[in-house]
XYZ file of C-alpha atoms in Angstrom:
671
model
C -46.859 -104.661 -91.668
C -45.183 -101.776 -93.440
C -47.000 -98.490 -93.718
C -48.448 -97.567 -97.087
C -46.658 -94.749 -98.870
C -48.127 -91.312 -98.538
C -50.626 -90.777 -101.402
C -49.504 -88.225 -103.923
C -51.944 -85.768 -105.447
C -52.866 -86.973 -108.962
C -55.877 -85.231 -110.447
C -54.124 -84.037 -113.587
C -55.928 -86.244 -116.109
C -59.324 -85.519 -114.609
C -58.705 -81.818 -114.530
C -57.502 -81.684 -118.138
C -60.511 -83.637 -119.368
C -62.878 -81.500 -117.375
C -61.194 -78.332 -118.551
C -61.548 -79.346 -122.210
C -65.225 -80.043 -121.739
C -65.830 -76.795 -119.878
C -63.935 -74.692 -122.443
C -66.254 -75.951 -125.160
C -69.255 -75.054 -123.014
C -67.921 -71.594 -122.237
C -66.863 -70.709 -125.772
C -69.660 -68.225 -126.208
C -69.644 -66.869 -122.635
C -68.785 -63.225 -122.064
C -67.385 -64.183 -118.636
C -65.541 -67.309 -119.710
C -62.342 -66.544 -117.841
C -64.110 -65.773 -114.593
C -66.326 -68.826 -114.798
C -63.344 -71.011 -115.620
C -61.444 -69.856 -112.555
C -64.479 -70.363 -110.335
C -64.841 -73.950 -111.474
C -61.151 -74.878 -111.475
C -60.627 -73.387 -108.047
C -62.696 -76.270 -106.789
C -59.901 -78.606 -107.831
C -56.987 -76.554 -106.532
C -57.473 -74.406 -103.412
C -54.677 -72.094 -104.524
C -56.931 -70.641 -107.217
C -59.620 -69.835 -104.662
C -57.609 -66.848 -103.474
C -58.627 -65.114 -106.680
C -62.210 -65.331 -105.460
C -62.295 -65.031 -101.652
C -66.047 -65.510 -101.557
C -67.894 -68.818 -101.889
C -67.541 -68.940 -105.685
C -66.580 -72.622 -105.626
C -69.687 -73.565 -103.707
C -71.919 -75.810 -105.844
C -74.856 -73.484 -105.188
C -72.810 -70.607 -106.614
C -71.749 -72.690 -109.627
C -75.326 -73.842 -110.284
C -76.596 -70.263 -110.158
C -74.045 -69.069 -112.699
C -75.787 -67.615 -115.739
C -72.890 -68.685 -117.931
C -73.504 -72.448 -117.544
C -76.335 -74.611 -118.653
C -77.847 -76.964 -116.030
C -76.179 -79.909 -117.724
C -72.751 -78.277 -117.701
C -73.211 -77.165 -114.115
C -74.020 -80.690 -113.030
C -70.979 -82.032 -114.834
C -68.714 -79.390 -113.243
C -69.906 -80.289 -109.756
C -69.540 -83.978 -110.515
C -65.958 -83.413 -111.597
C -65.397 -81.446 -108.378
C -66.839 -84.323 -106.334
C -64.786 -86.972 -108.110
C -61.570 -85.043 -107.545
C -62.310 -84.653 -103.839
C -63.379 -88.286 -103.609
C -60.109 -89.443 -105.141
C -58.084 -87.475 -102.569
C -60.096 -88.886 -99.660
C -60.026 -92.479 -100.932
C -56.267 -92.431 -101.438
C -55.788 -91.455 -97.765
C -58.459 -93.858 -96.564
C -56.298 -96.764 -97.693
C -53.095 -95.318 -96.209
C -51.548 -96.073 -92.819
C -49.583 -92.817 -92.868
C -50.608 -89.805 -90.856
C -51.935 -86.909 -92.892
C -50.666 -84.256 -90.489
C -47.141 -85.609 -90.680
C -47.123 -84.810 -94.403
C -46.111 -81.581 -96.101
C -48.232 -78.475 -95.873
C -49.356 -78.764 -99.523
C -50.588 -82.309 -99.002
C -52.518 -81.290 -95.879
C -54.009 -78.296 -97.672
C -55.107 -80.427 -100.629
C -56.908 -82.869 -98.321
C -58.605 -80.106 -96.374
C -59.630 -78.446 -99.621
C -61.200 -81.704 -100.733
C -63.088 -81.865 -97.434
C -64.289 -78.301 -98.001
C -65.667 -79.345 -101.406
C -67.405 -82.366 -99.915
C -68.999 -80.239 -97.173
C -70.165 -77.740 -99.765
C -71.613 -80.371 -102.109
C -73.310 -82.382 -99.346
C -74.989 -79.276 -97.977
C -75.870 -77.741 -101.361
C -79.402 -77.310 -102.727
C -78.815 -78.919 -106.103
C -82.082 -79.371 -107.992
C -80.752 -80.681 -111.278
C -81.326 -84.266 -112.278
C -79.139 -86.522 -110.208
C -78.490 -83.761 -107.626
C -79.725 -85.928 -104.750
C -77.422 -88.745 -105.773
C -74.473 -86.378 -105.865
C -75.240 -85.102 -102.361
C -75.615 -88.638 -101.027
C -72.355 -89.644 -102.654
C -70.630 -86.587 -101.214
C -72.011 -87.382 -97.758
C -70.642 -90.929 -97.913
C -67.202 -89.721 -98.917
C -67.384 -86.984 -96.305
C -68.115 -89.605 -93.653
C -64.886 -91.377 -94.604
C -63.024 -88.072 -94.434
C -64.415 -87.339 -90.983
C -63.406 -90.775 -89.722
C -59.944 -90.019 -91.019
C -59.790 -86.637 -89.316
C -61.095 -88.142 -86.077
C -58.333 -90.749 -86.221
C -55.778 -88.044 -86.964
C -56.916 -85.877 -84.038
C -55.716 -88.238 -81.297
C -52.077 -88.615 -82.458
C -51.945 -84.959 -83.480
C -52.881 -83.920 -79.945
C -50.674 -86.465 -78.193
C -47.664 -85.763 -80.382
C -47.852 -82.006 -79.860
C -48.829 -81.867 -76.196
C -45.990 -80.208 -74.317
C -44.857 -82.526 -71.508
C -45.150 -80.848 -68.121
C -42.909 -81.971 -65.303
C -42.460 -81.044 -61.662
C -39.462 -78.837 -62.458
C -41.286 -76.825 -65.096
C -44.381 -76.382 -62.954
C -42.233 -75.483 -59.936
C -40.502 -72.759 -61.961
C -43.883 -71.456 -63.047
C -45.021 -71.574 -59.443
C -42.017 -69.535 -58.324
C -42.783 -66.917 -60.971
C -46.381 -66.982 -59.807
C -45.331 -66.455 -56.187
C -43.107 -63.519 -57.123
C -45.946 -61.852 -59.002
C -48.590 -62.601 -56.378
C -47.151 -62.813 -52.833
C -48.872 -65.293 -50.592
C -50.234 -64.670 -47.142
C -49.392 -68.148 -46.038
C -48.195 -68.056 -42.461
C -46.288 -71.009 -41.101
C -47.133 -71.253 -37.410
C -45.484 -74.036 -35.472
C -48.417 -75.630 -33.708
C -46.792 -78.923 -32.948
C -47.883 -78.596 -29.328
C -51.040 -77.149 -27.904
C -49.215 -74.248 -26.289
C -45.705 -73.744 -27.592
C -43.266 -71.855 -25.380
C -41.111 -70.601 -28.246
C -41.760 -67.213 -29.755
C -42.955 -67.437 -33.316
C -41.993 -64.860 -35.910
C -44.896 -62.913 -37.318
C -45.239 -63.038 -41.101
C -45.655 -59.695 -42.833
C -46.731 -60.698 -46.333
C -50.270 -60.222 -47.582
C -52.210 -61.117 -50.669
C -51.784 -58.771 -53.577
C -54.878 -57.445 -55.370
C -56.284 -59.892 -57.872
C -55.898 -59.149 -61.568
C -57.955 -60.841 -64.295
C -54.982 -62.118 -66.319
C -51.746 -63.497 -65.060
C -48.262 -63.235 -66.623
C -48.195 -67.025 -66.880
C -50.517 -66.619 -69.860
C -47.562 -65.089 -71.700
C -45.043 -67.555 -70.280
C -43.724 -69.609 -73.232
C -42.541 -72.340 -70.867
C -46.174 -73.126 -70.043
C -47.415 -73.847 -73.567
C -49.876 -76.710 -73.377
C -49.595 -77.555 -77.098
C -46.764 -76.653 -79.432
C -47.726 -73.387 -81.146
C -46.953 -74.734 -84.632
C -49.624 -77.451 -84.230
C -52.429 -75.121 -83.171
C -53.233 -74.050 -86.746
C -53.498 -77.697 -87.863
C -55.824 -78.430 -84.961
C -57.895 -75.370 -85.790
C -58.189 -76.441 -89.453
C -59.157 -79.971 -88.448
C -61.692 -78.788 -85.860
C -63.233 -76.313 -88.282
C -63.922 -79.064 -90.867
C -65.388 -81.462 -88.323
C -67.649 -78.777 -86.910
C -68.892 -77.664 -90.340
C -69.449 -81.273 -91.365
C -71.642 -81.903 -88.309
C -69.118 -84.038 -86.424
C -68.710 -81.727 -83.450
C -69.737 -84.449 -80.985
C -66.925 -86.753 -82.100
C -64.487 -83.842 -82.103
C -65.400 -82.796 -78.564
C -65.236 -86.357 -77.256
C -61.688 -87.010 -78.486
C -60.306 -83.565 -77.723
C -61.757 -83.359 -74.214
C -60.698 -86.884 -73.281
C -57.050 -86.165 -74.066
C -56.921 -82.703 -72.511
C -58.631 -83.903 -69.299
C -55.963 -86.566 -68.892
C -53.277 -83.901 -69.256
C -54.813 -81.736 -66.529
C -55.160 -84.743 -64.228
C -51.475 -85.449 -64.755
C -50.663 -81.840 -63.874
C -52.484 -82.180 -60.562
C -50.520 -85.318 -59.826
C -47.246 -83.533 -60.611
C -48.267 -80.714 -58.275
C -48.911 -83.225 -55.490
C -52.678 -82.663 -55.428
C -54.226 -86.072 -54.877
C -57.795 -87.184 -55.315
C -58.824 -87.748 -51.693
C -62.194 -88.663 -50.266
C -63.764 -86.737 -47.409
C -63.234 -89.748 -45.158
C -59.517 -89.874 -46.009
C -59.131 -86.175 -45.217
C -61.092 -86.542 -41.986
C -58.802 -89.272 -40.640
C -55.488 -87.896 -41.857
C -52.809 -87.052 -39.289
C -52.473 -83.279 -38.981
C -48.868 -82.895 -40.136
C -49.598 -84.891 -43.281
C -52.817 -82.978 -43.887
C -50.989 -79.686 -43.401
C -48.572 -80.670 -46.181
C -51.513 -81.600 -48.409
C -53.120 -78.228 -47.728
C -49.929 -76.363 -48.626
C -49.632 -78.316 -51.874
C -53.300 -77.630 -52.567
C -52.767 -73.879 -52.184
C -49.807 -73.974 -54.555
C -51.652 -76.247 -56.969
C -54.687 -73.980 -57.049
C -52.531 -71.004 -57.978
C -50.848 -72.841 -60.848
C -54.063 -74.426 -62.125
C -56.480 -71.522 -61.736
C -54.193 -68.642 -62.615
C -51.950 -70.498 -65.076
C -53.214 -73.711 -66.627
C -56.874 -72.735 -66.922
C -55.952 -69.460 -68.599
C -53.816 -71.399 -71.047
C -56.524 -73.989 -71.617
C -59.087 -71.272 -72.281
C -56.698 -69.569 -74.703
C -56.171 -72.901 -76.459
C -59.910 -73.525 -76.810
C -60.377 -69.984 -78.134
C -57.744 -70.638 -80.800
C -58.753 -74.139 -81.884
C -62.545 -73.716 -81.819
C -62.638 -70.189 -83.163
C -65.391 -71.120 -85.619
C -67.889 -72.001 -82.865
C -68.220 -70.160 -79.574
C -70.692 -72.760 -78.356
C -68.308 -75.675 -78.880
C -65.423 -73.618 -77.540
C -67.335 -73.111 -74.281
C -68.512 -76.718 -74.141
C -64.992 -78.078 -74.584
C -63.419 -75.762 -72.035
C -65.996 -76.609 -69.382
C -65.824 -80.327 -70.100
C -62.011 -80.363 -69.971
C -61.568 -78.303 -66.824
C -64.544 -78.988 -64.598
C -63.227 -82.316 -63.298
C -59.891 -80.753 -62.359
C -61.508 -77.716 -60.722
C -64.069 -79.800 -58.851
C -61.309 -82.081 -57.554
C -59.582 -79.027 -56.116
C -62.824 -77.694 -54.684
C -63.768 -81.063 -53.172
C -60.574 -81.044 -51.131
C -61.473 -77.567 -49.860
C -64.912 -78.844 -48.969
C -63.420 -81.783 -47.039
C -61.057 -79.474 -45.130
C -63.946 -77.188 -44.190
C -65.643 -79.970 -42.212
C -62.628 -81.604 -40.537
C -62.427 -81.643 -36.764
C -61.613 -78.124 -35.659
C -58.508 -77.200 -33.717
C -56.521 -74.023 -33.205
C -53.447 -75.101 -35.164
C -55.507 -75.576 -38.341
C -56.820 -72.017 -38.445
C -54.052 -70.340 -40.408
C -53.839 -72.956 -43.129
C -57.623 -72.815 -43.521
C -57.373 -69.029 -43.699
C -54.795 -69.419 -46.461
C -57.222 -71.626 -48.349
C -60.077 -69.186 -47.728
C -58.038 -66.282 -49.095
C -56.985 -68.232 -52.174
C -60.589 -69.169 -52.964
C -61.864 -65.652 -52.276
C -59.122 -63.601 -53.903
C -57.959 -65.861 -56.711
C -60.292 -68.752 -57.467
C -63.643 -66.941 -57.529
C -62.503 -63.928 -59.601
C -60.828 -66.235 -62.130
C -63.781 -68.611 -62.322
C -66.107 -65.680 -62.914
C -63.983 -64.795 -65.949
C -63.358 -68.347 -67.108
C -66.955 -69.584 -66.847
C -69.237 -66.725 -67.906
C -71.899 -68.952 -69.467
C -74.533 -71.297 -68.086
C -72.361 -74.392 -68.584
C -69.752 -73.178 -66.094
C -72.128 -71.422 -63.732
C -72.423 -74.476 -61.478
C -68.636 -74.562 -61.012
C -68.572 -70.974 -59.819
C -71.552 -71.644 -57.553
C -69.782 -74.651 -56.019
C -66.675 -72.562 -55.321
C -68.835 -69.912 -53.682
C -70.421 -72.521 -51.387
C -67.001 -73.874 -50.385
C -65.802 -70.347 -49.625
C -68.701 -69.957 -47.186
C -67.940 -73.315 -45.568
C -64.280 -72.420 -45.120
C -65.391 -69.101 -43.613
C -67.687 -70.917 -41.207
C -64.775 -73.181 -40.242
C -62.657 -70.112 -39.436
C -65.419 -68.631 -37.267
C -65.903 -71.942 -35.496
C -62.199 -72.359 -34.747
C -61.967 -68.831 -33.354
C -64.983 -69.450 -31.134
C -63.570 -72.764 -29.896
C -60.165 -71.164 -29.353
C -61.710 -68.571 -27.049
C -63.292 -71.312 -24.950
C -60.015 -73.225 -24.933
C -58.116 -70.180 -23.641
C -60.650 -69.693 -20.846
C -60.524 -73.327 -19.717
C -56.803 -74.053 -20.112
C -55.565 -75.335 -16.743
C -51.969 -76.469 -17.134
C -49.625 -76.197 -14.125
C -48.214 -72.728 -13.446
C -44.468 -72.048 -13.909
C -42.828 -72.337 -10.468
C -40.528 -69.336 -10.974
C -43.357 -66.946 -11.833
C -42.180 -66.489 -15.401
C -44.191 -66.269 -18.597
C -46.768 -69.014 -18.913
C -46.744 -71.117 -22.118
C -50.387 -70.174 -22.620
C -49.426 -66.501 -22.766
C -46.747 -67.109 -25.359
C -49.008 -69.281 -27.463
C -51.996 -66.964 -27.399
C -50.021 -63.788 -28.115
C -48.110 -65.336 -30.994
C -51.433 -66.635 -32.254
C -52.852 -63.130 -32.007
C -49.906 -61.641 -33.870
C -50.599 -64.075 -36.701
C -54.305 -63.318 -36.687
C -53.691 -59.673 -37.534
C -51.750 -60.761 -40.637
C -55.153 -61.876 -41.910
C -56.800 -58.709 -40.617
C -58.487 -57.656 -43.851
C -59.891 -61.130 -44.391
C -61.078 -61.507 -40.802
C -62.517 -58.001 -40.818
C -64.851 -58.976 -43.639
C -65.487 -62.478 -42.355
C -66.436 -61.437 -38.812
C -68.413 -58.323 -39.751
C -71.663 -60.315 -39.796
C -70.841 -62.670 -36.933
C -73.955 -62.069 -34.883
C -73.304 -65.039 -32.604
C -70.409 -63.390 -30.779
C -70.835 -60.967 -27.842
C -68.760 -59.478 -25.025
C -71.450 -60.161 -22.432
C -69.266 -62.520 -20.372
C -66.371 -60.029 -20.098
C -66.016 -57.124 -17.673
C -65.438 -54.266 -20.087
C -65.887 -51.332 -17.688
C -62.211 -50.338 -17.692
C -61.919 -50.570 -21.466
C -65.192 -48.999 -22.569
C -63.342 -46.127 -24.218
C -61.309 -48.500 -26.403
C -64.234 -50.740 -27.306
C -66.272 -47.865 -28.640
C -64.031 -47.452 -31.677
C -63.478 -51.155 -32.431
C -65.079 -53.261 -35.164
C -66.406 -56.777 -34.539
C -63.010 -58.072 -35.557
C -61.417 -55.822 -32.924
C -63.913 -57.038 -30.344
C -62.918 -60.630 -31.097
C -59.232 -59.851 -30.550
C -60.067 -57.938 -27.372
C -62.088 -60.896 -26.108
C -59.271 -63.375 -26.693
C -56.796 -61.274 -24.720
C -59.387 -60.707 -21.995
C -59.899 -64.470 -21.726
C -56.136 -64.863 -21.396
C -55.860 -62.186 -18.709
C -58.708 -63.736 -16.716
C -57.090 -67.170 -16.921
C -53.736 -65.765 -15.775
C -55.438 -64.045 -12.852
C -56.965 -67.365 -11.843
C -53.639 -69.182 -12.190
C -51.919 -66.563 -10.020
C -54.217 -67.419 -7.115
C -52.471 -70.773 -6.803
C -49.263 -69.070 -5.669
C -48.950 -69.115 -1.897
C -46.344 -66.345 -1.957
C -48.057 -63.034 -2.629
C -44.861 -61.538 -4.032
C -44.469 -64.363 -6.537
C -48.099 -63.926 -7.562
C -47.344 -60.296 -8.442
C -44.182 -61.240 -10.314
C -46.129 -63.847 -12.315
C -48.852 -61.378 -13.290
C -46.340 -58.609 -13.983
C -44.261 -60.878 -16.259
C -47.261 -62.102 -18.235
C -49.027 -58.768 -18.625
C -45.713 -57.204 -19.662
C -45.304 -59.926 -22.297
C -48.806 -59.174 -23.577
C -48.029 -55.450 -23.607
C -44.712 -55.877 -25.446
C -46.299 -58.125 -28.060
C -49.030 -55.574 -28.599
C -47.376 -52.152 -28.585
C -45.968 -50.773 -31.830
C -47.874 -53.385 -33.800
C -51.075 -53.733 -35.771
C -52.594 -55.471 -32.761
C -51.859 -52.420 -30.615
C -53.393 -50.138 -33.236
C -56.589 -52.185 -33.193
C -56.848 -52.310 -29.386
C -56.014 -48.621 -29.056
C -53.888 -46.328 -26.894
C -56.310 -46.409 -23.970
C -56.045 -50.203 -23.771
C -52.250 -50.013 -23.871
C -52.134 -47.373 -21.103
C -54.357 -49.537 -18.922
C -51.997 -52.518 -19.282
C -48.958 -50.385 -18.569
C -50.709 -49.185 -15.439
C -51.385 -52.777 -14.377
C -47.702 -53.622 -14.757
C -46.687 -50.717 -12.508
C -49.312 -51.710 -9.964
C -48.095 -55.319 -9.812
C -44.524 -54.047 -9.330
C -45.536 -51.790 -6.449
C -47.606 -54.521 -4.827
C -44.688 -56.922 -5.073
C -42.416 -54.451 -3.228
C -44.981 -53.964 -0.506
C -45.762 -57.670 -0.056
C -42.191 -59.000 -0.254
C -40.134 -56.295 1.462
C -42.369 -54.963 4.212
C -41.089 -57.572 6.681
C -37.453 -56.774 5.847
C -37.987 -53.044 6.165
C -39.871 -53.472 9.438
C -36.650 -54.808 10.973
C -35.039 -51.450 10.207
C -37.819 -49.379 11.750
C -36.540 -46.945 14.389
C -38.781 -48.002 17.292
C -36.146 -48.730 19.953
C -36.987 -46.755 23.144
C -33.946 -44.938 24.466
C -31.553 -47.094 22.514
C -30.014 -44.298 20.518
C -28.136 -42.430 23.297
C -26.162 -45.392 24.508
C -26.300 -43.882 28.112
C -28.752 -46.331 29.641
C -27.488 -48.683 32.250
C -28.608 -51.781 34.037
C -31.412 -53.976 32.860
C -32.880 -51.250 30.659
C -29.673 -50.840 28.654
C -29.214 -54.589 28.358
C -32.774 -55.012 27.153
C -32.334 -52.323 24.526
C -29.139 -53.861 23.222
C -30.776 -57.274 23.067
C -33.652 -55.799 21.077
C -31.145 -54.160 18.734
C -29.354 -57.433 18.179
C -32.695 -59.097 17.503
C -33.461 -56.467 14.872
C -30.186 -57.076 13.058
C -30.650 -60.802 13.417
C -34.209 -60.686 12.117
C -33.158 -58.472 9.220
C -30.440 -60.927 8.267
C -32.830 -63.847 8.410
C -35.559 -62.077 6.430
C -33.169 -60.759 3.790
C -31.406 -64.085 3.376
C -34.696 -65.899 3.024
C -35.808 -63.447 0.339
C -32.461 -63.824 -1.372
C -32.654 -67.611 -1.271
C -36.159 -67.643 -2.730
C -36.158 -64.717 -5.129
C -32.909 -65.520 -6.880
C -34.783 -68.551 -8.222
C -37.593 -66.330 -9.494
C -37.312 -65.001 -12.988
C -38.144 -61.724 -14.687
C -37.305 -62.407 -18.357
C -37.551 -58.815 -19.551
C -34.134 -57.193 -18.884
C -35.468 -53.673 -18.515
C -38.220 -54.698 -16.112
C -35.770 -56.789 -14.118
C -33.413 -53.851 -13.650
C -36.262 -51.489 -12.760
C -37.424 -53.781 -9.955
C -33.903 -54.217 -8.623
C -33.463 -50.448 -8.608
C -36.779 -50.047 -6.755
C -35.676 -52.600 -4.137
C -32.314 -50.930 -3.699
C -33.900 -47.480 -3.386
C -36.084 -48.690 -0.546
C -33.792 -51.116 1.280
C -30.238 -49.804 0.937
C -30.817 -46.258 2.284
C -32.888 -47.620 5.179
C -30.216 -50.181 6.048
C -27.405 -47.642 5.753
C -29.233 -45.251 8.084
C -30.029 -47.997 10.588
C -26.443 -49.259 10.699
C -25.183 -45.711 10.938
C -27.374 -45.014 13.937
C -27.084 -48.269 15.858
C -24.046 -50.038 14.465
C -21.677 -48.540 17.038
C -23.613 -50.281 19.794
C -22.891 -53.668 18.199
C -19.384 -53.094 16.824
C -16.600 -54.074 19.148
C -18.775 -56.508 21.035
C -18.438 -60.273 21.008
C -19.469 -61.808 17.669
C -20.538 -58.451 16.256
C -20.233 -59.816 12.711
C -23.023 -62.221 13.530
C -25.383 -59.272 13.716
C -24.006 -56.730 11.237
C -23.382 -59.251 8.532
C -23.634 -57.000 5.484
C -22.367 -53.649 4.366
C -24.724 -51.571 2.172
C -22.544 -52.531 -0.792
C -22.979 -56.209 0.078
C -26.733 -55.800 0.067
C -26.647 -54.066 -3.305
C -24.557 -56.880 -4.739
C -27.031 -59.437 -3.411
C -30.010 -57.525 -4.808
C -28.384 -57.666 -8.261
C -28.696 -61.481 -8.105
C -32.482 -61.430 -7.766
C -34.862 -62.633 -10.530
C -32.137 -64.367 -12.524
C -33.728 -67.790 -12.196
C -30.766 -69.467 -10.477
C -31.262 -73.042 -9.347
C -31.239 -73.827 -5.649
C -27.741 -75.371 -5.823
C -26.272 -72.463 -7.755
C -27.896 -70.045 -5.341
C -26.350 -71.818 -2.343
C -22.915 -71.721 -3.982
C -23.233 -67.989 -4.683
C -24.106 -67.284 -1.039
C -21.097 -69.285 0.174
C -18.862 -67.342 -2.214
């Protein structure tokens, strides 16, 4: 079926006839020209600019002192018939009004204005009620037409949003408002790889975002907004606001739902979130964070601006439409946050939940407070506030559980005494926690359920006095780690290796803490105490491991130094001397065999220990050989007893703590 041609305005005959009749009536009027313009402006909106007030309103015409009641009635009737003709021509057309020229659209809207004015007038002349009823019937047809026009007008002028466009907007958003998102590889419970510490933090929230001025994020083509505003204004004034809101909101809600889909934000039930594998859920959470930023700081601002423009004639309807359009989208986002807040807690989820908490606190709530100031949107803000508290409770719960987990972790110790995976994991975790310091400071300030009662704080009382609750929580986590390491060290049978293990791990803790925000929080006193512990473990290692070796070089041979003894006494002394060299060789070689497999990862600490060993062993050996070596040299198999020069010993000491395997160690000794 072919579309009917666009109706053309044709009120010429009616207007001429009416004008002739009115001129006769106004012949004796002192204000004939003015009254004529007032009446004719009802037929052509372009004349109304001469009288910007409501001079074409039937009530104004009927109150004119220049017209008799009969002439007034006839003028209004002519006005009604002209408007009726315009509406009826379009009622029988399949064309779209808002695809016509601007003059055609203006003529139709002017006719609607006349119908609204007549149907709401207080005509008291004979037949006035019939005129109003007739105007109301025609107006109903006009409103049906405008309602039909609204759907294609919106669809045709809605700017299509795609993933590329939204991604570009998201990148601009990220540049303007840096994120505190911290990617922490928590693929295993305790990862042995160092994790870089993020340094970004959330920027202060501002009420309006640059995306509001971003032309690439127009929701509706700007040239169509005025047509929509004109259409909405007529429907509201005619009492068809309900129909207007229903059509407009239905279309705009679908657009926002499509945007969420483009952003990768799915509608998931709590049960689906609860049973989702962590890596998949982590991706969903990242997309949610990005989606929230685009929707809350970009799309909602645009949608509010659009409602302000289109429904400018009614603040009440403007608010109703905005809330109705956006609440489903916002609640879908918030429902995901609510589901995440009650998932099974585990340490690796903390930082992503913190990201969500910060987004809700620093971006969502401030924007919602601006976007939904009235009663209609108050429930949305209240829901977001509840979810913020639940996410905060999830953070507190994970931190509490993490502390227990650190205390009870019982994986096998590293055999070479090096840094335990638990130490690496916890310290990298701590370094990430301080990235969220401001957030955690506020979140933990009222955490009455946490105490330090189960920790011996005597040595650190000075540091604790100046810490906040957040600082106490960090202190507790490291204290739990230190206590666990102490317990693990007791499983080492070799006392020297126990010291190396503790020294390595406490040094790792110290290095991760000093010159960082974590060190600032814990304080200088705490740092000095840990440095002191490291020195103490080093000294204890030297005493435990090298006392036996050094005892072989002790000068306790009676009369052996003069070399003048004879007989059994001299033979006994020489035998004892050989035993000392033999025992030294055995003890040193055993230490070398074992301690070359040990590992001190920190290069500076490794060299310091080697220097300490050399300073104690080499001078003592050199002195012992210098005093008694002559008694062995020249004898049979003397090289079996004086096996090493001082330089040889120093070379061997340099091999210690390199973590060589047993095979490699054996090959080095043979070389």
